Short mmCIF file of C-alpha atoms in Angstrom, two decimals:
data_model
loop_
_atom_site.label_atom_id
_atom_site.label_comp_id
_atom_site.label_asym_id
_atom_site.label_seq_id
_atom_site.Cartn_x
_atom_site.Cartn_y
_atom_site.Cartn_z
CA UNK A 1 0.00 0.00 0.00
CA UNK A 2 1.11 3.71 -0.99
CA UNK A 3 2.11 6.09 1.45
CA UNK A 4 -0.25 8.54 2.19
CA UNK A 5 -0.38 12.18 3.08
CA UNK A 6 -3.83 12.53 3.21
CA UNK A 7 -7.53 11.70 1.95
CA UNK A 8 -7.04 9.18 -0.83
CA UNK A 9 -9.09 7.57 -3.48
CA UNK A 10 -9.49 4.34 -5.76
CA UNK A 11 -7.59 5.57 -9.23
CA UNK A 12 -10.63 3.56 -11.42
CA UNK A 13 -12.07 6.97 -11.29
CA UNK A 14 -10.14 9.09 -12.49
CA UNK A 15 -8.86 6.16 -14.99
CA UNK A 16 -12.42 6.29 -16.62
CA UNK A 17 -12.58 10.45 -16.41
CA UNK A 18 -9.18 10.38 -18.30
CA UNK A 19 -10.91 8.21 -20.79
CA UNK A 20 -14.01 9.67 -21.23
CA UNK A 21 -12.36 13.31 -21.45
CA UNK A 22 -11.06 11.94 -24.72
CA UNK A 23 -13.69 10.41 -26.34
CA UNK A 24 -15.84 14.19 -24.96
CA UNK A 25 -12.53 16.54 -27.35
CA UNK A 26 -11.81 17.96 -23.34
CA UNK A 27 -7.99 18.67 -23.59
CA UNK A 28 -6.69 17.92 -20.64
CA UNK A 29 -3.12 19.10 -21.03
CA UNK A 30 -3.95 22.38 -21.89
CA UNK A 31 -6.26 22.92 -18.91
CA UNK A 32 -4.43 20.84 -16.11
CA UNK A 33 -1.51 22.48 -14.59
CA UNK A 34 1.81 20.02 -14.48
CA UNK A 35 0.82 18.56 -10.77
CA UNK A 36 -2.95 17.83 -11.83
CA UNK A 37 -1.37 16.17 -15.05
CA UNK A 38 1.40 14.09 -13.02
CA UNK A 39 -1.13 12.66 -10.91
CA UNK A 40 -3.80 12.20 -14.11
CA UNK A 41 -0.28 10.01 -15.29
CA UNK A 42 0.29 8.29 -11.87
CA UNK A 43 -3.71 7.07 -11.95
CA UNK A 44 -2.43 4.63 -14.44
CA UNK A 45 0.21 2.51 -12.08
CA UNK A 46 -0.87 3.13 -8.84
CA UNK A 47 -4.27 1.75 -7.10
CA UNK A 48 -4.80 5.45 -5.38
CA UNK A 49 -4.54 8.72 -6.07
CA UNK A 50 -5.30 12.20 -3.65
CA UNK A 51 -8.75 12.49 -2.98
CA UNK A 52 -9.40 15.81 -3.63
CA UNK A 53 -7.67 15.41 -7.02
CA UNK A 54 -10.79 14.07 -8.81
CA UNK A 55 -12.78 16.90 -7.36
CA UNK A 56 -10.41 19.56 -8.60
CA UNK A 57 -10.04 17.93 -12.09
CA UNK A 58 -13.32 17.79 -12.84
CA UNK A 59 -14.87 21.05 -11.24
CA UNK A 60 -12.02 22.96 -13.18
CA UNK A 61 -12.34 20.86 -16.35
CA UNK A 62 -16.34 21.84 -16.39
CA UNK A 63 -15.30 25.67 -16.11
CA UNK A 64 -12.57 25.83 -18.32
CA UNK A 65 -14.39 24.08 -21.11
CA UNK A 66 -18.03 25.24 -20.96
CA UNK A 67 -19.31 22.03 -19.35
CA UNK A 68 -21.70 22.44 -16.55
CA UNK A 69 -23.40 19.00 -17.45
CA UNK A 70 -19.94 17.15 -17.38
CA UNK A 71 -20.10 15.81 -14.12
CA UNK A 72 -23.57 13.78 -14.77
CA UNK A 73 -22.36 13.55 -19.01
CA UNK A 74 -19.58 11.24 -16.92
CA UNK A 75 -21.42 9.68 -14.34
CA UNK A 76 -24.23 8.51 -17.09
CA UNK A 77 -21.11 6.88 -19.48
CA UNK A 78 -18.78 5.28 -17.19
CA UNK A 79 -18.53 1.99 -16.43
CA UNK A 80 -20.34 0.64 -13.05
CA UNK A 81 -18.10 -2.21 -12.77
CA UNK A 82 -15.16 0.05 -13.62
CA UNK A 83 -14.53 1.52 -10.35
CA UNK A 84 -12.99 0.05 -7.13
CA UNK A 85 -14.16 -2.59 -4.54
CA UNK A 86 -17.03 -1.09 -3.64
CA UNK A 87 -18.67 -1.58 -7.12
CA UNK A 88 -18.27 -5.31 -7.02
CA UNK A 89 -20.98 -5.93 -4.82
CA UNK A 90 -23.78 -3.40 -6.36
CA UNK A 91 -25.28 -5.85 -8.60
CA UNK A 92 -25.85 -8.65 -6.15
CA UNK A 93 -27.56 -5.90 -3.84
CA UNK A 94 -31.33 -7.33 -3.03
CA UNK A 95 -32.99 -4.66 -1.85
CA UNK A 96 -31.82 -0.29 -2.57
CA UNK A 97 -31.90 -0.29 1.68
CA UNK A 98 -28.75 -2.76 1.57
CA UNK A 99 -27.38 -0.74 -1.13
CA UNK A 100 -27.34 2.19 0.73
CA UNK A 101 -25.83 0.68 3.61
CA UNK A 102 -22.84 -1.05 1.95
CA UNK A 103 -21.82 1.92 0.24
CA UNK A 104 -22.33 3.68 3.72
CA UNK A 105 -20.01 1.48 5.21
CA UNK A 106 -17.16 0.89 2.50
CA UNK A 107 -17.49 4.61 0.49
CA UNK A 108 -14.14 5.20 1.96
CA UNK A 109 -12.54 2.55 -0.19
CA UNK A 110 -13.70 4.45 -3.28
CA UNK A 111 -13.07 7.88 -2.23
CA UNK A 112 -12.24 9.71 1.43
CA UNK A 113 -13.19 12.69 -0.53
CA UNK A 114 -17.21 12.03 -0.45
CA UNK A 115 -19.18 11.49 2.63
CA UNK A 116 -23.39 10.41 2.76
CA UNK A 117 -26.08 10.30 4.84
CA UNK A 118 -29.77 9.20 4.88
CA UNK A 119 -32.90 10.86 5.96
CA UNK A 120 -36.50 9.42 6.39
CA UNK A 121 -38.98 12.24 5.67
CA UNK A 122 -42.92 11.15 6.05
CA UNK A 123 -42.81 8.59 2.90
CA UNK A 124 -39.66 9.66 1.36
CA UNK A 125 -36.11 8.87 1.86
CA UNK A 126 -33.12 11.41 1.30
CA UNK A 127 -29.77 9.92 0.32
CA UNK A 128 -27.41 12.57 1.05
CA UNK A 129 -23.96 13.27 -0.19
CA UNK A 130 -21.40 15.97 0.55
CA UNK A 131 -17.51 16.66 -0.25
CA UNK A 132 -15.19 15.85 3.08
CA UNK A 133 -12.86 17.82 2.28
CA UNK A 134 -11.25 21.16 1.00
CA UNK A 135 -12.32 22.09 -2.93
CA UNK A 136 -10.15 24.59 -4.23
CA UNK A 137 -12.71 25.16 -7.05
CA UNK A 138 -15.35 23.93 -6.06
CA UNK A 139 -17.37 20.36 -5.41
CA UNK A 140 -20.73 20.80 -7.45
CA UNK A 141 -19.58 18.58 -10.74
CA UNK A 142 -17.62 15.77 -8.20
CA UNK A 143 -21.51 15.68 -6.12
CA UNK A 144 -23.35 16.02 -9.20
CA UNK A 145 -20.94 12.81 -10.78
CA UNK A 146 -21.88 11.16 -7.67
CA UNK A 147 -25.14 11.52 -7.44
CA UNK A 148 -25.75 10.46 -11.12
CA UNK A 149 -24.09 7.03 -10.47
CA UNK A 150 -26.09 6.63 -6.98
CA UNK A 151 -28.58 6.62 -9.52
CA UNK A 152 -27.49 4.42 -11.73
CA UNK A 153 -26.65 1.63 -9.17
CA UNK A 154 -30.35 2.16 -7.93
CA UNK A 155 -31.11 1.26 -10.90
CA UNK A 156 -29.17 -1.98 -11.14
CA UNK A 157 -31.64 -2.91 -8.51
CA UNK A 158 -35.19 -1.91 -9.69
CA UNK A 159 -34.63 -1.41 -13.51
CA UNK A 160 -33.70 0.93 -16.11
CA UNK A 161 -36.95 2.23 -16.15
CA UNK A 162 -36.71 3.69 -12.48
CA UNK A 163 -35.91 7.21 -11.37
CA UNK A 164 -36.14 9.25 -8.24
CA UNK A 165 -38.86 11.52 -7.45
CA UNK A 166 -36.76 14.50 -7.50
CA UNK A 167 -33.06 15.46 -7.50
CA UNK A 168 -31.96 18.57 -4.88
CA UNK A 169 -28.52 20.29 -5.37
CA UNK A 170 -27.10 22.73 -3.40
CA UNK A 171 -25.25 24.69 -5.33
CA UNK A 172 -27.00 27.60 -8.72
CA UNK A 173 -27.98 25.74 -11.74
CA UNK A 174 -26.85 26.11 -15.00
CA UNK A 175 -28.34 28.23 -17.73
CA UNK A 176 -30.34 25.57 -19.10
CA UNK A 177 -31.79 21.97 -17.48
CA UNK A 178 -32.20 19.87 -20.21
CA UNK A 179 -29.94 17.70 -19.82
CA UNK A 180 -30.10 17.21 -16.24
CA UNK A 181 -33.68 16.41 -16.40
CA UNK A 182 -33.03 14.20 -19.42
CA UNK A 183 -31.10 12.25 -17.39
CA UNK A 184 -32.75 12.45 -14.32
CA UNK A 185 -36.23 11.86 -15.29
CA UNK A 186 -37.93 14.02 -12.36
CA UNK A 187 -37.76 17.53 -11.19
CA UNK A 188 -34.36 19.11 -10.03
CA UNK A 189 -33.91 21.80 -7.88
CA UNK A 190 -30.87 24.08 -7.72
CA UNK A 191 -30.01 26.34 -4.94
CA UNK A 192 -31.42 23.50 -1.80
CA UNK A 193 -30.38 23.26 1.90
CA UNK A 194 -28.85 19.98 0.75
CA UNK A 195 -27.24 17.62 -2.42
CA UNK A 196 -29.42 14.69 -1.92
CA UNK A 197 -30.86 11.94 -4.38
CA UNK A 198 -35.06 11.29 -3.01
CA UNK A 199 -37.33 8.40 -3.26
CA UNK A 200 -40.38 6.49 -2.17
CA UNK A 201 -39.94 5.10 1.39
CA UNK A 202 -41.63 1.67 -0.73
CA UNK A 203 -38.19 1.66 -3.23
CA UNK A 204 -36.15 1.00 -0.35
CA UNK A 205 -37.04 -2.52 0.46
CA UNK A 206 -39.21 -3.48 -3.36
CA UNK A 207 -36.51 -6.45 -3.78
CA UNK A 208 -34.38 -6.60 -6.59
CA UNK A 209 -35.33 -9.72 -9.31
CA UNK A 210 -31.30 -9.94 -9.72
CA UNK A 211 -30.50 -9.58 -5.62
CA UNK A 212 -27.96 -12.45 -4.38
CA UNK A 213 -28.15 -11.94 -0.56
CA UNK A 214 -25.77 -15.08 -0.33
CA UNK A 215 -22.95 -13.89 -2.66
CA UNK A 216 -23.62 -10.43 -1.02
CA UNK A 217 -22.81 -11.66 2.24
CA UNK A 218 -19.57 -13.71 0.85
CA UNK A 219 -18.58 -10.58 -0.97
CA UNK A 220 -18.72 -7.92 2.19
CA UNK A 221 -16.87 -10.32 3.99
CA UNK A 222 -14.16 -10.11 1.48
CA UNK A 223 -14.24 -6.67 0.91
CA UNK A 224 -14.03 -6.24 4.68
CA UNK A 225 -10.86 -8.53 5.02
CA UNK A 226 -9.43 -6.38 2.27
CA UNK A 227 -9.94 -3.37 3.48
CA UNK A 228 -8.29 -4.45 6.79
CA UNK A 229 -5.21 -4.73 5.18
CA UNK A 230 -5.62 -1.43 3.68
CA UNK A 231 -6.66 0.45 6.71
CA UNK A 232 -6.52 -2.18 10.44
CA UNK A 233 -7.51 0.76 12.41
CA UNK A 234 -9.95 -1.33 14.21
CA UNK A 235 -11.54 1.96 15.54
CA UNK A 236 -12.22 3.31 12.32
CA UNK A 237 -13.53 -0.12 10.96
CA UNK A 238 -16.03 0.08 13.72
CA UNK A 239 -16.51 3.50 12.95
CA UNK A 240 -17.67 2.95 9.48
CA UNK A 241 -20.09 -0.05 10.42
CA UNK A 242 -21.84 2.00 13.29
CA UNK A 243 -22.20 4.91 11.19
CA UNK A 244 -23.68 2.71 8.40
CA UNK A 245 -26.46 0.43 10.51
CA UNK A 246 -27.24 3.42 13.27
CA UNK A 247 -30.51 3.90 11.31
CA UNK A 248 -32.63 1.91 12.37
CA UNK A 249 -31.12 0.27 15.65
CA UNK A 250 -28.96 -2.25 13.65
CA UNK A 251 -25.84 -1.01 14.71
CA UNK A 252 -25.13 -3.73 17.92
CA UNK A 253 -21.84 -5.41 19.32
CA UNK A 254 -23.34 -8.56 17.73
CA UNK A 255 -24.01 -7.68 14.25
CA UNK A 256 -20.52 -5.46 13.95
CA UNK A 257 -18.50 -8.24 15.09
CA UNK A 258 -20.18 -10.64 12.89
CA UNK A 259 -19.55 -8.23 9.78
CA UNK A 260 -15.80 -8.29 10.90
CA UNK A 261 -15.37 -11.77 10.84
CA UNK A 262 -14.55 -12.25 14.69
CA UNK A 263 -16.70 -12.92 17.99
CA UNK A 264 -17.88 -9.55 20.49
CA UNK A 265 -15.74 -10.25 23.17
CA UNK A 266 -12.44 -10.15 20.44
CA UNK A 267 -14.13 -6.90 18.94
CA UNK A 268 -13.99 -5.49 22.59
CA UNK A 269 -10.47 -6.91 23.30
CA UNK A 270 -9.18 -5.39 20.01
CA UNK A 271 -10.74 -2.00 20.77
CA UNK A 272 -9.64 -2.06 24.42
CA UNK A 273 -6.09 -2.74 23.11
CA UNK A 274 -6.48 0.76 21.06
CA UNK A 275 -8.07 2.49 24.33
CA UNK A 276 -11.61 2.12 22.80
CA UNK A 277 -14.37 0.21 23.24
CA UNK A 278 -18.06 -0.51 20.83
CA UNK A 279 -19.95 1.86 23.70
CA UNK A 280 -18.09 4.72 23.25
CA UNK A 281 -18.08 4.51 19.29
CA UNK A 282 -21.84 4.08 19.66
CA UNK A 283 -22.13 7.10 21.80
CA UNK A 284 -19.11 9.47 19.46
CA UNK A 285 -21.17 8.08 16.17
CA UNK A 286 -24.59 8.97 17.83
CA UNK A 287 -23.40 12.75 19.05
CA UNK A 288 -22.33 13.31 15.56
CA UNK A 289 -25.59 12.20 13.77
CA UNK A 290 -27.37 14.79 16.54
CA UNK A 291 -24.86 17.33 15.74
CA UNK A 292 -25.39 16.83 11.63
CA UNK A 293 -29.45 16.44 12.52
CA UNK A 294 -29.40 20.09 13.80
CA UNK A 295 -27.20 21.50 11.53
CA UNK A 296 -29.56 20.51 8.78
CA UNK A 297 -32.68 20.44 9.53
CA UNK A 298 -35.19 23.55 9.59
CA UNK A 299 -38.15 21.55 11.70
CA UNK A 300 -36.24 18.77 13.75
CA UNK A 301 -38.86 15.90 14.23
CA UNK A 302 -37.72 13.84 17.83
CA UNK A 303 -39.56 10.48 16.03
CA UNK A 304 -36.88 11.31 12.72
CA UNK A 305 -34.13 11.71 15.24
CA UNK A 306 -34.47 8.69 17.24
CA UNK A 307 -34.69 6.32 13.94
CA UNK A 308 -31.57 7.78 12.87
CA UNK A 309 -29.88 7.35 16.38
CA UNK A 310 -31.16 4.18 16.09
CA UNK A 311 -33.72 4.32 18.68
CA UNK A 312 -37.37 2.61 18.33
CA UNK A 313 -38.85 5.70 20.75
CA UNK A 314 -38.60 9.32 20.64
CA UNK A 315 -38.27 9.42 23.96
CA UNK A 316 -34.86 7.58 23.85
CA UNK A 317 -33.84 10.20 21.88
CA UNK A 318 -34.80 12.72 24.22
CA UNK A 319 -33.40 11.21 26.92
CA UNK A 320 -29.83 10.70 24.99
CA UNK A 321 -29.99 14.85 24.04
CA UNK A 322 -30.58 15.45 28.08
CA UNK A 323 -28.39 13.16 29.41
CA UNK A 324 -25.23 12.74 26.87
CA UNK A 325 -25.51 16.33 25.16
CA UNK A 326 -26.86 17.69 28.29
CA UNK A 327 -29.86 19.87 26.67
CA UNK A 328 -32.97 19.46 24.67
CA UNK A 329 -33.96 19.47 20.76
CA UNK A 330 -35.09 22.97 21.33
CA UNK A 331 -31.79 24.49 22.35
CA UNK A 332 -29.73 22.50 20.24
CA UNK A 333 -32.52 23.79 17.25
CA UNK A 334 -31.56 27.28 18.00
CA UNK A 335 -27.62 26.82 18.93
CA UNK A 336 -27.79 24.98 15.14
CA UNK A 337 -29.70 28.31 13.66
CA UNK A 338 -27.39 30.78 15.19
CA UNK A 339 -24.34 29.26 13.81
CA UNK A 340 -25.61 29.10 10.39
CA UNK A 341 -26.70 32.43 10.24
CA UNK A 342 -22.99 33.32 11.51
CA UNK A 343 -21.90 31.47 8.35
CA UNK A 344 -24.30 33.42 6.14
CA UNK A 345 -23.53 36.52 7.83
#
């Protein structure tokens, strides 16, 4: 494994934008500067590149040639099966719900640069995406690429013909929609709190006629080996897991140590060794979803809050805001308001 220096990515990425900027008459060497075009070079012999490379590349390639659509014009001719680990186990996915929660919990092996979160709102879902780290130009063509193939792998699931019920992007439009809602298929909005893919609450779980829960199962367990050899911060394995199956209440000692091929009580020897244990991962992973909850949401709903903290009542949630974060939805509400309003300031 490379040496890193920071957030990394899988190269199959940018290997495919490289590609597809040729076949589009985007000429990269005059628009790249000579470190963009050393690591567009080094994409082809090493299995990761910098992570905020591919976000840089393409924003800048998008403004320098004209191309606000080229972040979904890529997204809607790459190659699914082209890209890293990850998209090995998106066609044996048998339901979207398990989709969304392997990518949750092995996104990092495609890119550190993206990070994703899901909302439940009445009968729709929200599948959330956001860039992790610094853009020097910008992030709305790397989310809008993203988005596009969260799309497309949705689609791998519950047919060609499928589309979401709207698209939300948080950055202006372009001039003209066209194409986005050519490839979309629903309304998109420009200019939202949020980037965010939305569908039925009913798409999550409709099961796929193509789903292989067995080879799914064999397949995370691999990928999860692998990417211990990659990364054997057992901390930030557990990390990743928690964050993925909070939703819902499946995040437990059980079912984590069971994903990591070992028993509970190794999974709590391992993390004591590292001065950690599953409890206080639970609680760090829970604080942040609070902390994101507030920062996002205009009405917070305690019955939305506790599925995401993985809680079947809304009064567990309450109780975890009084007794962990020692205060109330309300305060935390308004503590949330005032600091974006700083921001907007």
């Amino acid at each position: 494994m490379e040496n890193r220096s920071g957030p990394i990515a899988h190269s199959s990425s940018m290997q495919q934008f490289v590609r597809f900027a040729r076949m589009a008459g985007i000429a990269l060497e005059t628009i790249l500067d000579r470190e963009m075009l050393d690591i567009l070079r080094s994409s082809e012999r090493s299995e990761v590149v910098p992570a905020q490379a591919m976000v840089d590349i393409m924003q800048l390639c998008s403004i320098v040639a004209r191309r606000p659509d080229l972040g979904i014009a890529f997204a809607a001719w790459c190659n699914l099966r082209g890209y890293g680990p990850l998209s090995l186990l998106w066609d044996h996915c048998p339901t979207v719900q398990e989709s969304v929660r392997i990518s949750g919990r092995f996104l990092h092996l495609e890119s550190e640069a993206l990070g994703s979160s899901m909302s439940e709102e009445g009968d729709e879902i929200a599948l959330q995406q956001y860039i992790a780290i610094p853009a020097r130009f910008g992030g709305s063509q790397y989310l809008e690429s993203t988005l596009t193939l969260q799309m497309r792998t949705i689609q791998l699931i519950l047919g060609e013909d499928w589309h979401p019920l709207r698209m939300e992007f948080n950055h202006p439009g372009p001039a003209s929609l066209k194409f986005h809602r050519g490839v979309f298929r629903c309304p998109v909005i420009f200019g939202a709190d949020r980037s965010a893919l939305v569908l039925s609450r009913a798409d999550m779980r409709r099961p796929s006629p193509n789903g292989n829960a067995r080879m799914l199962a064999f397949l995370e367990r691999k990928l999860a080996n692998e990417a211990r050899n990659i990364d054997d911060d057992i901390a930030a394995q557990v990390e990743r897991i928690v964050s993925a199956d909070l939703p819902g209440g499946h995040a437990t000692l059980e079912r984590t140590a069971s994903l990591l091929a070992t028993s509970p009580r190794t999974l709590q020897r391992r993390l004591g060794d590292v001065g950690e244990s599953f409890a206080a991962i639970l609680d760090r992973v829970r604080r942040r979803t609070a902390d994101e909850y507030f920062a996002t949401e205009r009405k917070p709903n305690l019955s939305e809050l506790a599925h995401r903290l993985g809680y079947a009542e809304a009064s567990a949630a309450s109780r975890f805001l009084r007794t962990t974060l020692r205060t109330g939805s309300r305060a935390l509400a308004r503590q949330a308001f005032s600091r974006t309003s700083v921001r907007t300031d």
